[in-house]
Amino acid sequence: MQRSPLAPAKFPTLPPVAGVQLASYAAGLRYTKRADLMLAAVPEGTAVAGTLTTSLCPSAAVDWCKELLPGGTGRAIVCNAGNANAFTGKAGDTAARATAAAIADALEVEAAEVFLASTGVIGETLPEAALVAALPKLAEGLQPSNSDQWEAAAGAITTTDTYAKGSSASVAGTDAVVVGIAKGSGMIAPDMATMLAFVFTDLEVGPAQLQEATTRAVENSFNRITVDSDTSTSDTVLTFATGASGASAIGNEAVFQEALNAVMLDLAHQIVRDGEGATKFVEVSVHGADEDYAAKTIALAIANSPLVKTALAAEDANWGRIVMAVGKAGQAANRDRLAIWIGDELVAEHGVQADSYSEARATEHLQGDNVRITVDVGVAEGSATVWTCDLTHGYIDINAGYRS
Amino acid sequence: MQRSPLAPAKFPTLPPVAGVQLASYAAGLRYTKRADLMLAAVPEGTAVAGTLTTSLCPSAAVDWCKELLPGGTGRAIVCNAGNANAFTGKAGDTAARATAAAIADALEVEAAEVFLASTGVIGETLPEAALVAALPKLAEGLQPSNSDQWEAAAGAITTTDTYAKGSSASVAGTDAVVVGIAKGSGMIAPDMATMLAFVFTDLEVGPAQLQEATTRAVENSFNRITVDSDTSTSDTVLTFATGASGASAIGNEAVFQEALNAVMLDLAHQIVRDGEGATKFVEVSVHGADEDYAAKTIALAIANSPLVKTALAAEDANWGRIVMAVGKAGQAANRDRLAIWIGDELVAEHGVQADSYSEARATEHLQGDNVRITVDVGVAEGSATVWTCDLTHGYIDINAGYRS
C-alpha cells in the first residue's frame, strides 16, 4: 500500500516509559514478512483505564477488556493484527481466554491481568493453536521501551494503515512522560476493522483518576475524528500508568491531562491523515450552537457528508453542501445568522453569500493539504472541532477492492 | 449524463387525472435546450397534503409550502429546476412570493393557493425577473394531463436525474386514478439538491384524510430510501385530490391508500435506481428487532454504510461489514442469535458463519442488478425494509466533478 500523501515524514523518536517492556513477533497468522503480534508488559500495581467501542456486536477481545477494566490494574496488553476475532461465537471467546492464559503463563501473572485487542477480518475464526504457540516466543522478545521498540510495536498492530503511528509528550515539571501508539485508517478500516490506541505513562496515577483523564482525552481526540462514519466492532483505547518514574499525578493533574490530551490528539490526527484514499486533512469547527454537544453533532454532520467530502476532494468551494449538512444535523441553527468560512475566507453571512466573498481565494485554500471549514450557526455559545479527510476514488479502490 | 444502467426501459404510459392540467416551459434559467419550469393546475376545491424536508435550513419554496399546507386546499404547483432558491435570504423569499403571485395572476386564483418547489444549486440568487417574465408563457401552455404531458412535466423538474420518473395506479372499484411524477438521484443530488414528488388523484378526498394517507405512504416509501444519507434543503412531496372523477375516498379508504402507496413506492424505487453512480438496486430487510422503528434504524445503518455499499459495488460477499453496521446502529441486537442472508443464501446464524454457507452462491446473487440483504437480529418482532444503491467510482465522479 502506498504511503498516505498526508503521512508525517517519519516515525517520531519516542522516549522510554519507565517500567514498560515491549515485544513484537511475526507469527504469520495472516500477514507474511511482518510482525503481527504486539505485547507490552508493565509492572505490578500499574493502573489501567480505557474506552471501548459502543458497537453492540463487539469482538471477543472487547468483551474481555470490559470484564477486566473495572479492576483498574493490569500487567500486559497483547494485540494481534489480521483477524478481529469478532462474530466468531464461542470459539472466539475460547481463543481470547487462551491468549490471555498463555501470556499470563509466560509472564507469571494472572490471566485476568492481561488485556487483549484484535484487529482484522470480521467473522473468521482465529487460528487459536498457531496463535497460542507463538505467544511464548513473543514474550521472550520483551525489551525496555526504547524508540526502536515503540516503532516495531506500532508497526505490529497495523492492518491497512499506510504508516505506523506514535506520539509522546512530557508531563511538565516532572520526569514522567506519556507515550502512545495507535492504528487505524478509517473509523473502521475495510474488513480490517478497528481503531486501536495504547498509551503509557510512568507517572503514578490512581485507576479512577486515570479513567477520568482517559475519558476526557478520548472525548476530545478519538471521538472527534471520522473518516467514513463507520464504527468498528473492536475500537479500543487503553491507558497504562506504571508509576515507575517516581512522580505522581497528585498535584500534577492539569499537566498530566495536558500531556495525555496532546498524545491522543496527535495520534487521532495521524489516523485521519491515514484515512483511506485521503488527500486532504480537514478541520471542521462549529461555533454559536445551542451547546457544545449540538456543535459537535453539526460538525460531524458536515465531516461525514459524502457530498461535502467529495467537493473537498475536487477542491470545489461548493458551500451549498455545507448549508445542506448544517440543515440535516437536526440541531438548532439560525439560517438568517449562519456564517461560513473556508480557511480565512468569509463565504456566507446573514443567510446569504458574503459581499466580499472571493471563490478564487476559497479555492486557493482548498488546494492545500490542510483545509479548515468554520461555521457559526448563530444561536448561542456552543462550539466543537472535529477532524476528517476528503472522499476520493482511492476510498472506493481500497474498500471495493480489498478482500479479493 | 448517461442513463442509469438500472433505469426502466422507458417512461410509463400514464392516464389522465380528471381536473389536472399540465404545462412545461424552457425558460433557460440555468439549463438550455430543455424545459426547466413545470406547472400543474387543479380545480377549485382540490385538497392538498404534503410532507416537507426536516432540514433546519429549508429553501424559500419549502417555507412557502409550510405556510400554505395547513389550509388543505390549493389550485396549482409550480416548480423550477436549476436553482434551489435556498440560503438566498430575503431575496429568495421575495422571489418565491413573486412566483406565486405571477402564477396566481395568470390562473386568476389567489397567490396563497399556489404551491412552490425549487431544485438546483444552493446559495445562488434566483433570477427573479427572468423567471417572472416566463411564468405567463408557462401558464399559456396548460393542457389536460395526457401521457405526453406527464412525461414533459416529469422531465422539466429533473436536475442530475438520468431519466424522468412517473408512476400510476387505479383506485380499485372506482374510476379514479393516482398519478405521480418525481425527481431525485440521491437523497440529495449534488448542488442540484432535492427529492421532489407531485402526486395527483381525481378521487374526492378531504384534506385531513389526504394528509393522513400521504404521511403513511411517504413513511413507507420516500422515507425508506437512501442513496448517500444526505438530506436536501428542499425535499417536498405534495399530493392533490381534485375529486373530478366523481368517486369518493369515503368507503374506499383502503384501496386509495393502496394505490397511493403503490405510486409512491414505485417513484421511490425509481429514485434509488437513478442513484448517483448506482450499479445495484439494494433491498435491506431487518427482522427480529425490538420494534419497527429499531428495525428501520438498523436497516438504514446498513444501507448508509460506505463500507457495505463499496463491498456491494465490488460484488464482494463481505458480510463482516453487515455485522459492523448492525453493531453501530445503536439498537438492540443479540449477537449470538444474529442471522444474515445475501439473497436466499444463509450466511451467518447464531453469531457465527453458517455451516452451509457458500460464498460462491452469495457472490452469484451479488452479481445481479437486484440485491437483497436480510438480517434477523434475534430480539423481538420489529421489522422494516429500506432500499439503497451501491457506492461506486461513478458517485465520486459525479459529486467531485459536477460544478466545474
mmCIF file of C-alpha atoms in Angstrom, chain A residues 234-382:
data_model
loop_
_atom_site.group_PDB
_atom_site.id
_atom_site.type_symbol
_atom_site.label_atom_id
_atom_site.label_comp_id
_atom_site.label_asym_id
_atom_site.label_seq_id
_atom_site.Cartn_x
_atom_site.Cartn_y
_atom_site.Cartn_z
ATOM 1 C CA SER A 234 -13.161 -3.563 18.046
ATOM 2 C CA ASP A 235 -12.285 0.072 18.780
ATOM 3 C CA THR A 236 -10.160 0.136 21.911
ATOM 4 C CA VAL A 237 -8.179 2.779 23.785
ATOM 5 C CA LEU A 238 -6.229 1.588 26.830
ATOM 6 C CA THR A 239 -4.045 3.705 29.113
ATOM 7 C CA PHE A 240 -1.426 2.279 31.473
ATOM 8 C CA ALA A 241 0.230 4.216 34.330
ATOM 9 C CA THR A 242 3.248 2.369 35.761
ATOM 10 C CA GLY A 243 4.276 4.937 38.362
ATOM 11 C CA ALA A 244 7.890 3.922 37.749
ATOM 12 C CA SER A 245 9.132 7.490 37.193
ATOM 13 C CA GLY A 246 8.623 8.225 40.867
ATOM 14 C CA ALA A 247 6.489 11.280 40.034
ATOM 15 C CA SER A 248 2.804 11.323 40.970
ATOM 16 C CA ALA A 249 -0.259 12.767 39.271
ATOM 17 C CA ILE A 250 -1.333 14.245 42.602
ATOM 18 C CA GLY A 251 -0.710 17.951 42.273
ATOM 19 C CA ASN A 252 0.066 17.413 38.589
ATOM 20 C CA GLU A 253 -3.481 16.767 37.386
ATOM 21 C CA ALA A 254 -3.531 19.580 34.847
ATOM 22 C CA VAL A 255 -0.127 18.916 33.311
ATOM 23 C CA PHE A 256 -0.854 15.192 33.093
ATOM 24 C CA GLN A 257 -4.174 15.857 31.379
ATOM 25 C CA GLU A 258 -2.416 18.217 29.003
ATOM 26 C CA ALA A 259 0.209 15.591 28.082
ATOM 27 C CA LEU A 260 -2.423 12.878 27.667
ATOM 28 C CA ASN A 261 -4.577 15.175 25.519
ATOM 29 C CA ALA A 262 -1.598 16.082 23.358
ATOM 30 C CA VAL A 263 -0.608 12.450 22.713
ATOM 31 C CA MET A 264 -4.158 11.310 21.964
ATOM 32 C CA LEU A 265 -4.915 14.280 19.726
ATOM 33 C CA ASP A 266 -1.697 13.748 17.788
ATOM 34 C CA LEU A 267 -2.496 10.038 17.360
ATOM 35 C CA ALA A 268 -6.083 10.858 16.318
ATOM 36 C CA HIS A 269 -4.829 13.303 13.683
ATOM 37 C CA GLN A 270 -2.355 10.692 12.443
ATOM 38 C CA ILE A 271 -5.257 8.248 11.972
ATOM 39 C CA VAL A 272 -7.207 10.803 9.917
ATOM 40 C CA ARG A 273 -4.083 11.543 7.858
ATOM 41 C CA ASP A 274 -4.026 7.839 7.041
ATOM 42 C CA GLY A 275 -7.731 7.868 6.095
ATOM 43 C CA GLU A 276 -8.426 5.555 3.204
ATOM 44 C CA GLY A 277 -7.787 7.447 -0.005
ATOM 45 C CA ALA A 278 -7.332 10.750 1.874
ATOM 46 C CA THR A 279 -5.708 13.650 0.053
ATOM 47 C CA LYS A 280 -6.831 16.439 2.432
ATOM 48 C CA PHE A 281 -6.725 16.769 6.228
ATOM 49 C CA VAL A 282 -9.880 18.666 7.137
ATOM 50 C CA GLU A 283 -10.685 20.556 10.339
ATOM 51 C CA VAL A 284 -14.352 21.447 10.861
ATOM 52 C CA SER A 285 -15.161 23.946 13.618
ATOM 53 C CA VAL A 286 -18.679 24.898 14.602
ATOM 54 C CA HIS A 287 -19.459 27.838 16.847
ATOM 55 C CA GLY A 288 -22.617 29.551 18.040
ATOM 56 C CA ALA A 289 -24.536 26.316 18.710
ATOM 57 C CA ASP A 290 -27.023 25.673 21.467
ATOM 58 C CA GLU A 291 -24.419 23.759 23.466
ATOM 59 C CA ASP A 292 -21.097 22.023 22.822
ATOM 60 C CA TYR A 293 -22.831 18.728 22.108
ATOM 61 C CA ALA A 294 -25.017 20.362 19.452
ATOM 62 C CA ALA A 295 -21.925 21.927 17.884
ATOM 63 C CA LYS A 296 -20.242 18.514 17.729
ATOM 64 C CA THR A 297 -23.339 16.979 16.109
ATOM 65 C CA ILE A 298 -23.362 19.683 13.419
ATOM 66 C CA ALA A 299 -19.598 19.423 12.896
ATOM 67 C CA LEU A 300 -19.866 15.642 12.446
ATOM 68 C CA ALA A 301 -22.800 16.067 10.016
ATOM 69 C CA ILE A 302 -20.516 18.250 7.873
ATOM 70 C CA ALA A 303 -17.499 15.967 8.327
ATOM 71 C CA ASN A 304 -19.493 12.812 7.469
ATOM 72 C CA SER A 305 -21.384 14.210 4.480
ATOM 73 C CA PRO A 306 -20.315 12.374 1.316
ATOM 74 C CA LEU A 307 -21.286 15.471 -0.689
ATOM 75 C CA VAL A 308 -19.068 17.783 1.376
ATOM 76 C CA LYS A 309 -16.210 15.264 1.297
ATOM 77 C CA THR A 310 -16.344 14.773 -2.478
ATOM 78 C CA ALA A 311 -16.433 18.562 -3.005
ATOM 79 C CA LEU A 312 -13.285 18.866 -0.868
ATOM 80 C CA ALA A 313 -11.592 16.147 -2.924
ATOM 81 C CA ALA A 314 -12.382 18.227 -6.024
ATOM 82 C CA GLU A 315 -11.104 21.443 -4.343
ATOM 83 C CA ASP A 316 -14.551 22.850 -5.143
ATOM 84 C CA ALA A 317 -15.746 25.696 -2.849
ATOM 85 C CA ASN A 318 -19.251 24.279 -3.020
ATOM 86 C CA TRP A 319 -20.521 25.827 0.210
ATOM 87 C CA GLY A 320 -24.177 24.988 -0.512
ATOM 88 C CA ARG A 321 -23.301 21.471 0.589
ATOM 89 C CA ILE A 322 -22.138 22.829 3.964
ATOM 90 C CA VAL A 323 -25.525 24.563 4.375
ATOM 91 C CA MET A 324 -27.197 21.256 3.490
ATOM 92 C CA ALA A 325 -25.184 19.407 6.148
ATOM 93 C CA VAL A 326 -25.956 22.044 8.803
ATOM 94 C CA GLY A 327 -29.624 21.746 7.905
ATOM 95 C CA LYS A 328 -29.757 17.987 8.235
ATOM 96 C CA ALA A 329 -27.882 17.815 11.561
ATOM 97 C CA GLY A 330 -31.123 18.318 13.481
ATOM 98 C CA GLN A 331 -29.618 20.859 15.888
ATOM 99 C CA ALA A 332 -30.763 24.458 16.190
ATOM 100 C CA ALA A 333 -29.278 26.758 13.556
ATOM 101 C CA ASN A 334 -30.415 30.258 12.651
ATOM 102 C CA ARG A 335 -30.424 30.357 8.870
ATOM 103 C CA ASP A 336 -30.522 34.128 8.826
ATOM 104 C CA ARG A 337 -27.439 34.417 11.052
ATOM 105 C CA LEU A 338 -25.454 31.498 9.641
ATOM 106 C CA ALA A 339 -21.855 32.346 8.687
ATOM 107 C CA ILE A 340 -19.385 30.092 6.865
ATOM 108 C CA TRP A 341 -15.643 30.395 6.326
ATOM 109 C CA ILE A 342 -13.389 28.317 4.078
ATOM 110 C CA GLY A 343 -9.923 28.852 5.525
ATOM 111 C CA ASP A 344 -9.946 32.557 6.429
ATOM 112 C CA GLU A 345 -12.323 33.473 3.607
ATOM 113 C CA LEU A 346 -15.798 34.558 4.745
ATOM 114 C CA VAL A 347 -18.116 32.762 2.348
ATOM 115 C CA ALA A 348 -21.577 33.483 3.677
ATOM 116 C CA GLU A 349 -23.152 35.513 6.436
ATOM 117 C CA HIS A 350 -26.670 36.563 7.430
ATOM 118 C CA GLY A 351 -28.125 33.716 5.375
ATOM 119 C CA VAL A 352 -26.633 34.785 2.030
ATOM 120 C CA GLN A 353 -23.305 34.790 0.230
ATOM 121 C CA ALA A 354 -20.988 37.462 1.653
ATOM 122 C CA ASP A 355 -20.447 40.578 -0.497
ATOM 123 C CA SER A 356 -16.705 40.259 -0.054
ATOM 124 C CA TYR A 357 -16.612 36.562 -0.971
ATOM 125 C CA SER A 358 -13.978 35.517 -3.488
ATOM 126 C CA GLU A 359 -14.358 31.987 -4.776
ATOM 127 C CA ALA A 360 -10.781 32.256 -6.080
ATOM 128 C CA ARG A 361 -9.459 32.818 -2.542
ATOM 129 C CA ALA A 362 -11.568 29.977 -1.127
ATOM 130 C CA THR A 363 -10.370 27.654 -3.879
ATOM 131 C CA GLU A 364 -6.765 28.607 -3.210
ATOM 132 C CA HIS A 365 -7.205 27.485 0.406
ATOM 133 C CA LEU A 366 -8.817 24.216 -0.726
ATOM 134 C CA GLN A 367 -5.849 23.461 -2.964
ATOM 135 C CA GLY A 368 -3.634 22.966 0.101
ATOM 136 C CA ASP A 369 -3.335 19.693 2.048
ATOM 137 C CA ASN A 370 -4.828 21.186 5.207
ATOM 138 C CA VAL A 371 -8.344 22.517 4.928
ATOM 139 C CA ARG A 372 -10.336 24.436 7.533
ATOM 140 C CA ILE A 373 -14.107 24.878 7.466
ATOM 141 C CA THR A 374 -15.673 27.106 10.095
ATOM 142 C CA VAL A 375 -19.378 27.617 10.670
ATOM 143 C CA ASP A 376 -21.184 29.911 13.083
ATOM 144 C CA VAL A 377 -24.813 28.824 13.439
ATOM 145 C CA GLY A 378 -25.817 31.988 15.284
ATOM 146 C CA VAL A 379 -27.825 30.509 18.153
ATOM 147 C CA ALA A 380 -25.749 30.518 21.365
ATOM 148 C CA GLU A 381 -22.211 29.759 22.613
ATOM 149 C CA GLY A 382 -21.686 26.016 21.991
#
